[in-house]
Short mmCIF file of C-alpha atoms in Angstrom, two decimals:
data_model
loop_
_atom_site.label_atom_id
_atom_site.label_comp_id
_atom_site.label_asym_id
_atom_site.label_seq_id
_atom_site.Cartn_x
_atom_site.Cartn_y
_atom_site.Cartn_z
CA MET A 1 104.30 82.25 133.44
CA SER A 2 104.68 81.00 129.86
CA GLY A 3 100.94 80.40 129.65
CA GLU A 4 100.32 84.15 129.54
CA TYR A 5 102.47 84.56 126.48
CA TRP A 6 101.93 83.76 122.83
CA PRO A 7 102.77 80.28 121.55
CA TRP A 8 106.01 80.19 119.55
CA TRP A 9 104.33 79.90 116.14
CA LEU A 10 102.25 83.06 116.62
CA GLY A 11 105.30 85.05 117.70
CA ALA A 12 107.24 83.66 114.75
CA ILE A 13 104.55 84.72 112.25
CA VAL A 14 104.29 88.23 113.73
CA LEU A 15 108.06 88.88 113.94
CA GLY A 16 108.73 87.32 110.55
CA GLY A 17 105.81 89.33 109.15
CA VAL A 18 107.28 92.59 110.46
CA GLY A 19 110.61 91.79 108.77
CA LEU A 20 108.77 91.06 105.52
CA GLY A 21 106.82 94.30 105.89
CA PHE A 22 110.10 96.18 106.09
CA ALA A 23 111.43 94.50 102.97
CA TRP A 24 108.22 94.77 100.96
CA PHE A 25 106.67 98.10 101.95
CA LEU A 26 109.65 100.12 103.15
CA ARG A 27 112.39 98.58 100.96
CA ALA A 28 114.55 98.62 104.08
CA GLY A 29 116.24 95.98 106.16
CA LEU A 30 115.00 95.52 109.72
CA GLY A 31 117.69 96.48 112.25
CA VAL A 32 116.99 98.41 115.45
CA SER A 33 120.60 99.10 116.49
CA GLY A 34 121.26 100.68 113.10
CA VAL A 35 118.35 103.07 113.69
CA TYR A 36 119.86 104.16 117.03
CA SER A 37 123.16 104.76 115.30
CA ARG A 38 121.66 106.78 112.46
CA LEU A 39 119.57 108.87 114.86
CA LEU A 40 122.74 109.74 116.76
CA ASN A 41 124.34 110.87 113.48
CA TRP A 42 121.22 112.50 112.11
CA ARG A 43 122.99 115.48 110.54
CA GLU A 44 125.30 113.38 108.37
CA GLU A 45 122.49 110.95 107.64
CA ARG A 46 120.19 113.69 106.38
CA GLU A 47 122.88 114.80 103.94
CA ALA A 48 123.35 111.23 102.72
CA GLU A 49 119.59 110.88 102.30
CA LYS A 50 119.45 113.90 100.03
CA VAL A 51 121.93 112.21 97.71
CA ARG A 52 119.93 109.00 97.87
CA LEU A 53 116.65 110.75 97.08
CA HIS A 54 118.29 112.34 94.05
CA ILE A 55 119.50 108.95 92.81
CA GLU A 56 116.03 107.47 93.41
CA SER A 57 114.30 110.20 91.43
CA ARG A 58 116.70 109.59 88.53
CA ARG A 59 115.91 105.88 88.69
CA VAL A 60 112.15 106.54 88.66
CA GLU A 61 112.60 108.75 85.58
CA SER A 62 114.52 106.05 83.76
CA GLY A 63 112.16 103.28 84.88
CA GLN A 64 114.74 101.33 86.91
CA PRO A 65 113.74 99.52 90.12
CA LEU A 66 114.19 101.51 93.33
CA PRO A 67 117.17 100.57 95.47
CA THR A 68 116.83 99.18 98.97
CA GLY A 69 118.65 100.70 101.90
CA ALA A 70 118.53 101.84 105.47
CA LEU A 71 115.43 103.34 107.04
CA PRO A 72 115.66 107.17 106.73
CA VAL A 73 116.25 109.05 110.00
CA SER A 74 112.71 110.47 110.27
CA LEU A 75 111.14 107.04 109.71
CA GLY A 76 113.63 105.56 112.16
CA LEU A 77 112.40 107.89 114.86
CA VAL A 78 108.79 106.97 114.09
CA PHE A 79 109.77 103.30 114.27
CA LEU A 80 111.47 103.55 117.68
CA VAL A 81 108.60 105.55 119.18
CA SER A 82 106.01 103.14 117.83
CA LEU A 83 107.98 100.15 119.18
CA SER A 84 107.56 101.70 122.61
CA LEU A 85 103.89 102.48 122.00
CA GLY A 86 103.42 98.86 120.97
CA GLY A 87 104.71 97.82 124.38
CA ALA A 88 102.31 100.29 126.01
CA LEU A 89 99.43 98.91 123.96
CA ALA A 90 100.28 95.38 125.09
CA ALA A 91 100.33 96.48 128.73
CA LEU A 92 97.07 98.45 128.35
CA SER A 93 95.29 95.49 126.82
CA SER A 94 96.38 93.12 129.56
CA GLY A 95 95.46 94.61 132.89
CA GLY A 96 96.40 98.22 132.31
CA LEU A 97 99.44 100.40 132.13
CA ALA A 98 100.92 100.99 135.58
CA PRO A 99 104.28 102.77 135.26
CA SER A 100 106.63 101.73 138.03
CA SER A 101 110.27 102.35 138.79
CA SER A 102 110.65 99.09 140.71
CA LEU A 103 113.10 96.59 139.28
CA ASP A 104 112.31 93.19 137.82
CA PRO A 105 112.43 90.82 140.81
CA ALA A 106 113.81 87.91 138.73
CA GLN A 107 116.65 90.08 137.44
CA SER A 108 117.36 91.50 140.88
CA ALA A 109 117.49 88.04 142.45
CA LEU A 110 119.87 86.72 139.80
CA LEU A 111 122.20 89.72 139.86
CA GLY A 112 122.38 89.90 143.65
CA GLY A 113 120.29 92.87 144.73
CA ASP A 114 118.94 96.20 143.60
CA VAL A 115 122.18 98.20 143.54
CA ALA A 116 123.87 95.57 141.40
CA THR A 117 120.85 95.53 139.09
CA TRP A 118 120.83 99.30 138.55
CA LEU A 119 124.54 99.08 137.70
CA ALA A 120 123.85 96.13 135.40
CA LEU A 121 121.14 98.09 133.58
CA ALA A 122 123.50 100.99 132.90
CA GLY A 123 126.63 98.90 132.23
CA GLY A 124 124.75 96.18 130.37
CA GLY A 125 122.99 98.82 128.28
CA PHE A 126 126.36 100.34 127.43
CA LEU A 127 127.67 96.92 126.36
CA VAL A 128 124.55 96.39 124.21
CA GLY A 129 125.10 99.72 122.42
CA PHE A 130 128.85 99.27 122.11
CA GLY A 131 128.68 95.60 121.11
CA THR A 132 125.92 95.97 118.52
CA LYS A 133 127.78 98.87 116.93
CA MET A 134 131.06 96.92 116.96
CA GLY A 135 129.44 93.75 115.60
CA ALA A 136 127.30 95.81 113.19
CA GLY A 137 124.00 94.28 114.20
CA CYS A 138 121.63 93.27 117.00
CA THR A 139 118.89 90.71 117.58
CA SER A 140 116.72 92.10 114.79
CA GLY A 141 119.36 93.09 112.22
CA HIS A 142 121.68 90.09 112.61
CA GLY A 143 119.47 87.55 114.37
CA LEU A 144 116.34 88.00 112.31
CA PHE A 145 116.94 89.84 109.05
CA GLY A 146 120.56 88.82 108.51
CA CYS A 147 120.14 85.16 109.45
CA ALA A 148 117.07 84.89 107.21
CA ARG A 149 119.27 86.06 104.33
CA LEU A 150 122.04 83.64 105.39
CA GLN A 151 124.56 86.46 105.75
CA PRO A 152 127.90 85.19 107.14
CA GLY A 153 128.38 88.21 109.42
CA SER A 154 124.90 87.74 110.86
CA LEU A 155 125.20 83.99 111.40
CA LEU A 156 128.53 84.41 113.21
CA GLY A 157 127.31 87.50 115.07
CA THR A 158 124.15 85.74 116.27
CA ALA A 159 126.12 82.68 117.39
CA SER A 160 128.47 85.02 119.30
CA PHE A 161 125.86 87.04 121.17
CA PHE A 162 123.66 84.07 121.87
CA GLY A 163 126.65 82.00 123.00
CA ALA A 164 127.88 84.73 125.34
CA ALA A 165 124.38 85.20 126.76
CA VAL A 166 123.98 81.46 127.45
CA LEU A 167 127.41 81.24 129.07
CA LEU A 168 126.93 84.24 131.35
CA SER A 169 123.42 83.10 132.31
CA PHE A 170 124.74 79.69 133.37
CA VAL A 171 127.52 81.35 135.37
CA LEU A 172 125.05 83.67 137.12
CA ALA A 173 122.58 80.83 137.77
CA GLY A 174 125.38 78.75 139.32
CA MET A 175 126.47 81.49 141.71
CA MET B 1 102.07 106.59 103.69
CA ARG B 2 105.56 105.37 104.57
CA TYR B 3 105.21 107.01 107.98
CA LEU B 4 101.95 105.22 108.63
CA LEU B 5 103.36 101.87 107.53
CA THR B 6 106.48 102.36 109.64
CA ALA B 7 104.35 103.22 112.67
CA LEU B 8 102.14 100.17 112.09
CA LEU B 9 105.15 97.87 111.75
CA GLY B 10 106.71 99.38 114.89
CA LEU B 11 103.48 99.03 116.86
CA THR B 12 103.06 95.42 115.73
CA MET B 13 106.65 94.56 116.59
CA GLY B 14 106.50 96.29 120.00
CA PHE B 15 103.16 94.68 120.83
CA GLY B 16 104.40 91.30 119.59
CA LEU B 17 107.69 91.40 121.50
CA SER B 18 105.79 92.18 124.68
CA ARG B 19 103.22 89.42 124.11
CA ILE B 20 105.95 86.92 123.23
CA GLY B 21 107.64 87.63 126.55
CA PHE B 22 110.97 88.92 125.23
CA ALA B 23 110.75 91.89 127.61
CA ASP B 24 110.30 89.65 130.67
CA TYR B 25 113.59 88.85 132.40
CA ALA B 26 112.39 85.54 133.85
CA GLU B 27 111.34 84.30 130.39
CA LEU B 28 114.61 85.48 128.88
CA HIS B 29 116.61 83.71 131.58
CA ARG B 30 114.71 80.46 131.02
CA MET B 31 115.75 80.65 127.37
CA PHE B 32 119.39 81.39 128.16
CA VAL B 33 119.76 78.52 130.64
CA LEU B 34 118.03 76.27 128.10
CA GLU B 35 115.12 75.47 130.40
CA ASP B 36 112.41 76.62 128.02
CA PHE B 37 112.78 76.68 124.25
CA ARG B 38 109.62 78.66 123.44
CA LEU B 39 111.54 81.89 122.78
CA VAL B 40 114.20 80.04 120.75
CA PHE B 41 111.49 78.42 118.62
CA THR B 42 109.80 81.81 118.22
CA PHE B 43 113.04 83.27 116.98
CA MET B 44 113.90 80.37 114.69
CA GLY B 45 110.34 80.32 113.39
CA ALA B 46 110.51 84.05 112.63
CA VAL B 47 113.77 83.49 110.72
CA GLY B 48 112.03 80.69 108.80
CA VAL B 49 109.00 82.85 107.97
CA LEU B 50 111.27 85.66 106.82
CA PHE B 51 113.51 83.32 104.81
CA ALA B 52 110.51 81.87 102.96
CA GLY B 53 108.84 85.25 102.52
CA LEU B 54 111.97 86.93 101.16
CA ALA B 55 112.49 84.04 98.77
CA LEU B 56 108.91 84.52 97.54
CA ILE B 57 109.29 88.23 96.94
CA GLY B 58 112.81 87.77 95.61
CA GLY B 59 114.31 90.10 98.18
CA ARG B 60 117.07 88.01 99.67
CA ARG B 61 119.88 89.44 97.62
CA ARG B 62 118.69 93.00 97.25
CA PHE B 63 119.76 94.15 100.67
CA ASN B 64 123.19 95.06 101.97
CA SER B 65 125.40 92.08 102.59
CA ARG B 66 126.63 91.55 106.13
CA ARG B 67 130.18 90.39 105.96
CA VAL B 68 132.29 89.07 108.79
CA THR B 69 134.55 91.82 110.14
CA LYS B 70 137.11 91.78 112.94
CA GLY B 71 134.38 93.20 115.17
CA THR B 72 131.75 90.56 114.47
CA VAL B 73 132.66 88.06 117.19
CA ALA B 74 133.97 90.54 119.78
CA GLY B 75 130.98 92.84 119.28
CA GLY B 76 128.58 89.90 119.46
CA LEU B 77 130.17 88.65 122.70
CA LEU B 78 129.93 92.10 124.33
CA PHE B 79 126.33 92.45 123.21
CA GLY B 80 125.48 89.00 124.58
CA LEU B 81 126.92 89.88 128.01
CA GLY B 82 125.09 93.21 127.98
CA TRP B 83 121.84 91.51 127.00
CA VAL B 84 121.98 89.22 130.06
CA LEU B 85 123.00 92.02 132.43
CA SER B 86 120.41 94.54 131.26
CA GLY B 87 117.73 92.09 130.12
CA ALA B 88 117.33 94.06 126.91
CA CYS B 89 118.40 94.32 123.33
CA PRO B 90 117.95 97.67 121.55
CA ALA B 91 114.28 97.00 120.69
CA ILE B 92 113.39 95.55 124.07
CA ALA B 93 114.55 98.55 126.12
CA LEU B 94 111.96 100.63 124.24
CA VAL B 95 109.25 98.00 124.63
CA GLN B 96 109.96 97.76 128.38
CA LEU B 97 109.71 101.52 128.70
CA GLY B 98 106.37 101.44 126.88
CA GLU B 99 105.15 98.68 129.19
CA GLY B 100 105.69 101.07 132.08
CA LYS B 101 108.99 99.58 133.30
CA LEU B 102 110.67 102.90 133.99
CA PHE B 103 114.01 101.27 134.90
CA ALA B 104 114.46 100.67 131.18
CA ALA B 105 115.24 104.39 130.81
CA VAL B 106 118.61 103.59 132.42
CA THR B 107 119.19 100.74 129.95
CA LEU B 108 118.23 103.04 127.09
CA LEU B 109 120.70 105.69 128.23
CA GLY B 110 123.38 103.00 128.44
CA ILE B 111 122.61 101.78 124.91
CA VAL B 112 122.74 105.31 123.52
CA ALA B 113 126.03 105.96 125.33
CA GLY B 114 127.54 102.71 124.01
CA THR B 115 126.36 103.40 120.45
CA TRP B 116 127.84 106.90 120.72
CA ALA B 117 131.13 105.72 122.24
CA TYR B 118 131.98 102.88 119.85
CA PRO B 119 132.82 104.96 116.73
CA LYS B 120 135.17 107.07 118.89
CA VAL B 121 136.93 104.00 120.24
CA HIS B 122 137.03 102.51 116.77
CA ALA B 123 138.59 105.61 115.20
CA ARG B 124 141.20 105.75 117.95
CA TRP B 125 142.28 102.13 118.26
CA PHE B 126 140.87 99.90 115.52
CA ARG B 127 141.92 99.72 111.92
CA TRP B 128 139.27 97.65 110.18
CA ALA B 129 136.17 98.75 108.24
CA PRO B 130 133.39 98.75 110.85
CA GLY B 131 130.51 97.41 108.69
CA SER B 132 127.00 98.80 108.88
CA CYS B 133 124.02 98.01 111.09
CA GLU B 134 121.47 98.12 108.25
#
């Protein structure tokens, strides 16, 4: 199976490059869970952005460097949609896009059947949303962008979610 | 221009995550039971690339700091359990959906529900500053 996928160094360059692109071109940190959160609070976020735009225009006038910050709501939406389109592009370029509602057989086998897997998708998804919001970061925001900046919250957060994932996977594999 | 760049970065990341195999449960499981370290090396390599790149452009300190809060460990543990159960992190659910794995719509709904529910739970029961996901 691994043979079909990119070698680690190519994946590392692409993912690291995307993070750098965020920092350099967008002056924003990479963090997908934060985008979800801001999209859910888009009304308040739009108000906050107006204030930020005002501050930025004042900075441009006075020749100060522009501040960095979160991805604005509209760009966040573009980002999430294009993440999905990127997945579609990958499927299209390797044998074609064939939408299917069938579950992943490996996941189903590990979790003990289809019903359990559907429940795990919903419940696990909920835990992902709840946990990333509680821990203030996900794989991209903590794991990639935060760890690369040696942020204490990100290093501890990444160790926590990776540790829990390893532990539960061993438990499930042993059952 | 920013829209175009954001779309390009999103497309590249979505395409890359799919090609790396992060959206494939079997690959993910092999990483978590420490059978295959390709995904771990990918991740560590990406952190290395980003660390070096940010140092070059002088951007390491310009972004929001991510401090440890009372929710860091607990939130991380819950996320880790959810990641194994659903096979997805917030980016991967979208990539899976794009790949044509329609079951990921359920994961996505779960993630949105969890992201929506946490602030309510936090306001009701927790007393610490929640930190930001930026």
